[in-house]
mmCIF file of N, CA and C in Angstrom:
data_model
loop_
_atom_site.group_PDB
_atom_site.id
_atom_site.type_symbol
_atom_site.label_atom_id
_atom_site.label_comp_id
_atom_site.label_asym_id
_atom_site.label_seq_id
_atom_site.Cartn_x
_atom_site.Cartn_y
_atom_site.Cartn_z
ATOM 1 N N MET N 586 1.957 -12.133 22.646
ATOM 2 C CA MET N 586 1.216 -12.294 21.388
ATOM 3 C C MET N 586 0.274 -11.115 21.247
ATOM 4 N N TYR N 587 0.276 -10.524 20.095
ATOM 5 C CA TYR N 587 -0.507 -9.296 19.865
ATOM 6 C C TYR N 587 -1.988 -9.549 19.658
ATOM 7 N N LEU N 588 -2.346 -10.744 19.174
ATOM 8 C CA LEU N 588 -3.747 -11.016 18.851
ATOM 9 C C LEU N 588 -4.218 -12.168 19.714
ATOM 10 N N THR N 589 -4.730 -11.850 20.887
ATOM 11 C CA THR N 589 -5.228 -12.886 21.801
ATOM 12 C C THR N 589 -6.648 -13.257 21.412
ATOM 13 N N LYS N 590 -7.143 -14.298 22.010
ATOM 14 C CA LYS N 590 -8.491 -14.741 21.738
ATOM 15 C C LYS N 590 -9.510 -13.687 22.118
ATOM 16 N N GLU N 591 -9.232 -12.978 23.208
ATOM 17 C CA GLU N 591 -10.164 -11.960 23.689
ATOM 18 C C GLU N 591 -10.207 -10.760 22.737
ATOM 19 N N VAL N 592 -9.051 -10.339 22.226
ATOM 20 C CA VAL N 592 -8.996 -9.216 21.296
ATOM 21 C C VAL N 592 -9.722 -9.577 20.010
ATOM 22 N N LYS N 593 -9.522 -10.798 19.525
ATOM 23 C CA LYS N 593 -10.180 -11.257 18.304
ATOM 24 C C LYS N 593 -11.705 -11.295 18.512
ATOM 25 N N ALA N 594 -12.149 -11.831 19.644
ATOM 26 C CA ALA N 594 -13.573 -11.882 19.934
ATOM 27 C C ALA N 594 -14.169 -10.498 20.037
ATOM 28 N N GLU N 595 -13.424 -9.560 20.591
ATOM 29 C CA GLU N 595 -13.920 -8.173 20.720
ATOM 30 C C GLU N 595 -14.041 -7.546 19.346
ATOM 31 N N ILE N 596 -13.093 -7.792 18.441
ATOM 32 C CA ILE N 596 -13.151 -7.239 17.100
ATOM 33 C C ILE N 596 -14.399 -7.767 16.368
ATOM 34 N N PHE N 597 -14.630 -9.075 16.472
ATOM 35 C CA PHE N 597 -15.784 -9.643 15.765
ATOM 36 C C PHE N 597 -17.095 -9.222 16.427
ATOM 37 N N LYS N 598 -17.078 -9.023 17.713
ATOM 38 C CA LYS N 598 -18.292 -8.570 18.402
ATOM 39 C C LYS N 598 -18.666 -7.149 17.980
ATOM 40 N N LYS N 599 -17.628 -6.311 17.829
ATOM 41 C CA LYS N 599 -17.853 -4.914 17.459
ATOM 42 C C LYS N 599 -18.252 -4.769 15.992
ATOM 43 N N HIS N 600 -17.568 -5.497 15.120
ATOM 44 C CA HIS N 600 -17.782 -5.301 13.678
ATOM 45 C C HIS N 600 -18.588 -6.393 12.998
ATOM 46 N N GLY N 601 -18.590 -7.601 13.569
ATOM 47 C CA GLY N 601 -19.256 -8.702 12.885
ATOM 48 C C GLY N 601 -20.659 -8.974 13.414
ATOM 49 N N GLY N 602 -21.058 -8.304 14.472
ATOM 50 C CA GLY N 602 -22.361 -8.530 15.040
ATOM 51 C C GLY N 602 -22.324 -9.382 16.293
ATOM 52 N N SER N 603 -21.593 -10.469 16.280
ATOM 53 C CA SER N 603 -21.441 -11.321 17.472
ATOM 54 C C SER N 603 -20.059 -11.966 17.416
ATOM 55 N N GLU N 604 -19.669 -12.549 18.550
ATOM 56 C CA GLU N 604 -18.335 -13.210 18.633
ATOM 57 C C GLU N 604 -18.241 -14.423 17.700
ATOM 58 N N GLY N 605 -19.339 -15.079 17.505
ATOM 59 C CA GLY N 605 -19.340 -16.270 16.668
ATOM 60 C C GLY N 605 -19.409 -15.999 15.178
ATOM 61 N N ASN N 606 -19.732 -14.784 14.801
ATOM 62 C CA ASN N 606 -19.887 -14.452 13.367
ATOM 63 C C ASN N 606 -18.527 -14.049 12.808
ATOM 64 N N THR N 607 -17.624 -14.993 12.699
ATOM 65 C CA THR N 607 -16.277 -14.689 12.256
ATOM 66 C C THR N 607 -16.153 -14.612 10.746
ATOM 67 N N GLY N 608 -17.193 -14.964 10.029
ATOM 68 C CA GLY N 608 -17.106 -14.963 8.566
ATOM 69 C C GLY N 608 -17.638 -13.705 7.923
ATOM 70 N N SER N 609 -18.165 -12.781 8.726
ATOM 71 C CA SER N 609 -18.762 -11.568 8.132
ATOM 72 C C SER N 609 -17.663 -10.745 7.480
ATOM 73 N N THR N 610 -18.013 -10.077 6.400
ATOM 74 C CA THR N 610 -17.066 -9.275 5.667
ATOM 75 C C THR N 610 -16.526 -8.150 6.542
ATOM 76 N N GLU N 611 -17.422 -7.490 7.286
ATOM 77 C CA GLU N 611 -16.979 -6.380 8.119
ATOM 78 C C GLU N 611 -15.998 -6.815 9.194
ATOM 79 N N GLY N 612 -16.263 -7.974 9.795
ATOM 80 C CA GLY N 612 -15.385 -8.526 10.828
ATOM 81 C C GLY N 612 -14.023 -8.910 10.286
ATOM 82 N N GLN N 613 -14.030 -9.508 9.089
ATOM 83 C CA GLN N 613 -12.758 -9.873 8.470
ATOM 84 C C GLN N 613 -11.935 -8.639 8.123
ATOM 85 N N ILE N 614 -12.561 -7.616 7.600
ATOM 86 C CA ILE N 614 -11.836 -6.385 7.264
ATOM 87 C C ILE N 614 -11.246 -5.743 8.518
ATOM 88 N N ALA N 615 -12.024 -5.737 9.601
ATOM 89 C CA ALA N 615 -11.558 -5.165 10.853
ATOM 90 C C ALA N 615 -10.359 -5.968 11.404
ATOM 91 N N LEU N 616 -10.421 -7.276 11.297
ATOM 92 C CA LEU N 616 -9.332 -8.135 11.748
ATOM 93 C C LEU N 616 -8.086 -7.883 10.905
ATOM 94 N N PHE N 617 -8.247 -7.823 9.574
ATOM 95 C CA PHE N 617 -7.114 -7.547 8.697
ATOM 96 C C PHE N 617 -6.507 -6.183 9.028
ATOM 97 N N THR N 618 -7.353 -5.203 9.314
ATOM 98 C CA THR N 618 -6.843 -3.848 9.622
ATOM 99 C C THR N 618 -6.029 -3.880 10.905
ATOM 100 N N HIS N 619 -6.482 -4.628 11.893
ATOM 101 C CA HIS N 619 -5.745 -4.756 13.135
ATOM 102 C C HIS N 619 -4.375 -5.408 12.888
ATOM 103 N N ARG N 620 -4.347 -6.465 12.079
ATOM 104 C CA ARG N 620 -3.103 -7.146 11.754
ATOM 105 C C ARG N 620 -2.185 -6.260 10.914
ATOM 106 N N ILE N 621 -2.738 -5.475 9.998
ATOM 107 C CA ILE N 621 -1.947 -4.598 9.163
ATOM 108 C C ILE N 621 -1.282 -3.505 10.043
ATOM 109 N N ASN N 622 -2.029 -2.977 10.974
ATOM 110 C CA ASN N 622 -1.469 -1.958 11.842
ATOM 111 C C ASN N 622 -0.309 -2.524 12.665
ATOM 112 N N HIS N 623 -0.478 -3.774 13.161
ATOM 113 C CA HIS N 623 0.576 -4.411 13.934
ATOM 114 C C HIS N 623 1.830 -4.641 13.080
ATOM 115 N N LEU N 624 1.650 -5.158 11.861
ATOM 116 C CA LEU N 624 2.776 -5.419 10.993
ATOM 117 C C LEU N 624 3.461 -4.144 10.567
ATOM 118 N N THR N 625 2.699 -3.067 10.403
ATOM 119 C CA THR N 625 3.329 -1.757 10.041
ATOM 120 C C THR N 625 4.242 -1.278 11.151
ATOM 121 N N THR N 626 3.803 -1.373 12.387
ATOM 122 C CA THR N 626 4.682 -0.962 13.500
ATOM 123 C C THR N 626 5.890 -1.865 13.597
ATOM 124 N N HIS N 627 5.713 -3.146 13.318
ATOM 125 C CA HIS N 627 6.854 -4.070 13.329
ATOM 126 C C HIS N 627 7.873 -3.681 12.287
ATOM 127 N N LEU N 628 7.372 -3.345 11.086
ATOM 128 C CA LEU N 628 8.286 -3.022 9.993
ATOM 129 C C LEU N 628 9.012 -1.676 10.203
ATOM 130 N N LYS N 629 8.407 -0.801 10.987
ATOM 131 C CA LYS N 629 9.082 0.460 11.310
ATOM 132 C C LYS N 629 10.325 0.187 12.148
ATOM 133 N N ARG N 630 10.271 -0.823 12.991
ATOM 134 C CA ARG N 630 11.418 -1.198 13.833
ATOM 135 C C ARG N 630 12.391 -2.116 13.106
ATOM 136 N N ASN N 631 11.865 -2.987 12.239
ATOM 137 C CA ASN N 631 12.706 -3.998 11.563
ATOM 138 C C ASN N 631 12.536 -3.809 10.051
ATOM 139 N N HIS N 632 13.197 -2.824 9.527
ATOM 140 C CA HIS N 632 12.966 -2.442 8.129
ATOM 141 C C HIS N 632 13.538 -3.446 7.127
ATOM 142 N N LYS N 633 14.356 -4.376 7.556
ATOM 143 C CA LYS N 633 14.924 -5.370 6.629
ATOM 144 C C LYS N 633 14.185 -6.709 6.690
ATOM 145 N N ASP N 634 13.082 -6.763 7.373
ATOM 146 C CA ASP N 634 12.292 -7.986 7.498
ATOM 147 C C ASP N 634 11.394 -8.139 6.239
ATOM 148 N N TYR N 635 11.970 -8.695 5.235
ATOM 149 C CA TYR N 635 11.287 -8.764 3.926
ATOM 150 C C TYR N 635 10.160 -9.756 3.902
ATOM 151 N N ASN N 636 10.231 -10.812 4.703
ATOM 152 C CA ASN N 636 9.153 -11.792 4.775
ATOM 153 C C ASN N 636 7.872 -11.138 5.357
ATOM 154 N N THR N 637 8.043 -10.312 6.377
ATOM 155 C CA THR N 637 6.912 -9.633 6.947
ATOM 156 C C THR N 637 6.383 -8.577 6.001
ATOM 157 N N GLU N 638 7.281 -7.954 5.273
ATOM 158 C CA GLU N 638 6.823 -6.976 4.255
ATOM 159 C C GLU N 638 5.981 -7.629 3.194
ATOM 160 N N ARG N 639 6.360 -8.803 2.770
ATOM 161 C CA ARG N 639 5.588 -9.545 1.765
ATOM 162 C C ARG N 639 4.227 -9.915 2.331
ATOM 163 N N SER N 640 4.208 -10.382 3.593
ATOM 164 C CA SER N 640 2.946 -10.736 4.248
ATOM 165 C C SER N 640 2.027 -9.528 4.351
ATOM 166 N N LEU N 641 2.628 -8.384 4.623
ATOM 167 C CA LEU N 641 1.831 -7.164 4.758
ATOM 168 C C LEU N 641 1.187 -6.802 3.409
ATOM 169 N N VAL N 642 1.920 -6.906 2.350
ATOM 170 C CA VAL N 642 1.403 -6.584 1.030
ATOM 171 C C VAL N 642 0.281 -7.528 0.655
ATOM 172 N N LYS N 643 0.429 -8.825 0.952
ATOM 173 C CA LYS N 643 -0.625 -9.800 0.673
ATOM 174 C C LYS N 643 -1.872 -9.489 1.474
ATOM 175 N N LEU N 644 -1.684 -9.132 2.732
ATOM 176 C CA LEU N 644 -2.816 -8.833 3.621
ATOM 177 C C LEU N 644 -3.568 -7.598 3.166
ATOM 178 N N VAL N 645 -2.841 -6.586 2.742
ATOM 179 C CA VAL N 645 -3.462 -5.393 2.206
ATOM 180 C C VAL N 645 -4.294 -5.725 0.960
ATOM 181 N N GLY N 646 -3.776 -6.603 0.107
ATOM 182 C CA GLY N 646 -4.509 -7.022 -1.072
ATOM 183 C C GLY N 646 -5.778 -7.754 -0.733
ATOM 184 N N LYS N 647 -5.698 -8.632 0.287
ATOM 185 C CA LYS N 647 -6.903 -9.358 0.711
ATOM 186 C C LYS N 647 -7.949 -8.393 1.250
ATOM 187 N N ARG N 648 -7.502 -7.436 2.056
ATOM 188 C CA ARG N 648 -8.424 -6.452 2.611
ATOM 189 C C ARG N 648 -9.026 -5.622 1.507
ATOM 190 N N ARG N 649 -8.205 -5.261 0.507
ATOM 191 C CA ARG N 649 -8.697 -4.453 -0.617
ATOM 192 C C ARG N 649 -9.819 -5.200 -1.361
ATOM 193 N N SER N 650 -9.633 -6.499 -1.606
ATOM 194 C CA SER N 650 -10.634 -7.244 -2.329
ATOM 195 C C SER N 650 -11.929 -7.398 -1.504
ATOM 196 N N LEU N 651 -11.793 -7.563 -0.185
ATOM 197 C CA LEU N 651 -12.996 -7.597 0.654
ATOM 198 C C LEU N 651 -13.693 -6.248 0.690
ATOM 199 N N LEU N 652 -12.920 -5.153 0.702
ATOM 200 C CA LEU N 652 -13.528 -3.825 0.657
ATOM 201 C C LEU N 652 -14.269 -3.589 -0.646
ATOM 202 N N ASP N 653 -13.684 -4.063 -1.773
ATOM 203 C CA ASP N 653 -14.351 -3.950 -3.060
ATOM 204 C C ASP N 653 -15.660 -4.717 -3.065
ATOM 205 N N TYR N 654 -15.660 -5.907 -2.495
ATOM 206 C CA TYR N 654 -16.846 -6.730 -2.415
ATOM 207 C C TYR N 654 -17.917 -6.017 -1.593
ATOM 208 N N LEU N 655 -17.533 -5.487 -0.441
ATOM 209 C CA LEU N 655 -18.483 -4.798 0.442
ATOM 210 C C LEU N 655 -19.036 -3.560 -0.258
ATOM 211 N N LYS N 656 -18.189 -2.850 -0.948
ATOM 212 C CA LYS N 656 -18.628 -1.628 -1.672
ATOM 213 C C LYS N 656 -19.645 -2.002 -2.728
ATOM 214 N N LYS N 657 -19.420 -3.134 -3.385
ATOM 215 C CA LYS N 657 -20.382 -3.556 -4.445
ATOM 216 C C LYS N 657 -21.709 -4.001 -3.846
ATOM 217 N N LYS N 658 -21.661 -4.657 -2.687
ATOM 218 C CA LYS N 658 -22.891 -5.177 -2.072
ATOM 219 C C LYS N 658 -23.673 -4.120 -1.263
ATOM 220 N N ASP N 659 -22.982 -3.315 -0.485
ATOM 221 C CA ASP N 659 -23.646 -2.351 0.386
ATOM 222 C C ASP N 659 -22.754 -1.146 0.640
ATOM 223 N N VAL N 660 -23.014 -0.072 -0.122
ATOM 224 C CA VAL N 660 -22.160 1.102 -0.078
ATOM 225 C C VAL N 660 -22.238 1.803 1.275
ATOM 226 N N VAL N 661 -23.407 1.770 1.931
ATOM 227 C CA VAL N 661 -23.573 2.459 3.215
ATOM 228 C C VAL N 661 -22.705 1.787 4.267
ATOM 229 N N LYS N 662 -22.714 0.442 4.331
ATOM 230 C CA LYS N 662 -21.869 -0.279 5.311
ATOM 231 C C LYS N 662 -20.415 -0.032 4.998
ATOM 232 N N TYR N 663 -20.060 0.001 3.735
ATOM 233 C CA TYR N 663 -18.686 0.261 3.320
ATOM 234 C C TYR N 663 -18.194 1.597 3.850
ATOM 235 N N ARG N 664 -18.997 2.653 3.641
ATOM 236 C CA ARG N 664 -18.599 3.985 4.094
ATOM 237 C C ARG N 664 -18.513 4.057 5.627
ATOM 238 N N GLU N 665 -19.431 3.423 6.302
ATOM 239 C CA GLU N 665 -19.404 3.425 7.780
ATOM 240 C C GLU N 665 -18.137 2.710 8.297
ATOM 241 N N LEU N 666 -17.812 1.583 7.648
ATOM 242 C CA LEU N 666 -16.662 0.798 8.098
ATOM 243 C C LEU N 666 -15.346 1.542 7.886
ATOM 244 N N ILE N 667 -15.166 2.143 6.718
ATOM 245 C CA ILE N 667 -13.897 2.833 6.499
ATOM 246 C C ILE N 667 -13.766 4.078 7.380
ATOM 247 N N LYS N 668 -14.898 4.682 7.693
ATOM 248 C CA LYS N 668 -14.860 5.845 8.612
ATOM 249 C C LYS N 668 -14.485 5.367 10.023
ATOM 250 N N GLU N 669 -15.107 4.246 10.466
ATOM 251 C CA GLU N 669 -14.892 3.731 11.799
ATOM 252 C C GLU N 669 -13.451 3.229 11.997
ATOM 253 N N LEU N 670 -12.930 2.555 10.970
ATOM 254 C CA LEU N 670 -11.578 1.996 11.062
ATOM 255 C C LEU N 670 -10.486 3.000 10.722
ATOM 256 N N GLY N 671 -10.886 4.096 10.095
ATOM 257 C CA GLY N 671 -9.897 5.112 9.732
ATOM 258 C C GLY N 671 -8.986 4.668 8.635
ATOM 259 N N ILE N 672 -9.519 3.958 7.682
ATOM 260 C CA ILE N 672 -8.694 3.417 6.575
ATOM 261 C C ILE N 672 -8.349 4.540 5.572
ATOM 262 N N ARG N 673 -9.356 5.288 5.150
ATOM 263 C CA ARG N 673 -9.108 6.380 4.233
ATOM 264 C C ARG N 673 -8.792 7.677 4.976
ATOM 265 N N LYS N 674 -7.935 8.457 4.396
ATOM 266 C CA LYS N 674 -7.587 9.728 5.022
ATOM 267 C C LYS N 674 -8.516 10.832 4.535
#
């Protein structure tokens, strides 16, 4: 399994402030980014897996809406997060 409890806790600890703060916008975006990266590598190997492709598109949309929310609320945190996660080129 690619997303163990420990990996998830580490993501939220690094981006959400603490392991228990799973609802923070930054933590959710970081978790979605981790899942998107995993699904992208899966689709490179299994290019006909259309269900996963659909899930990836939905996940990117969710992350996009959270990024828009964060940008509206706190531009400085938004810029730090996209730089740290390497979302924008």
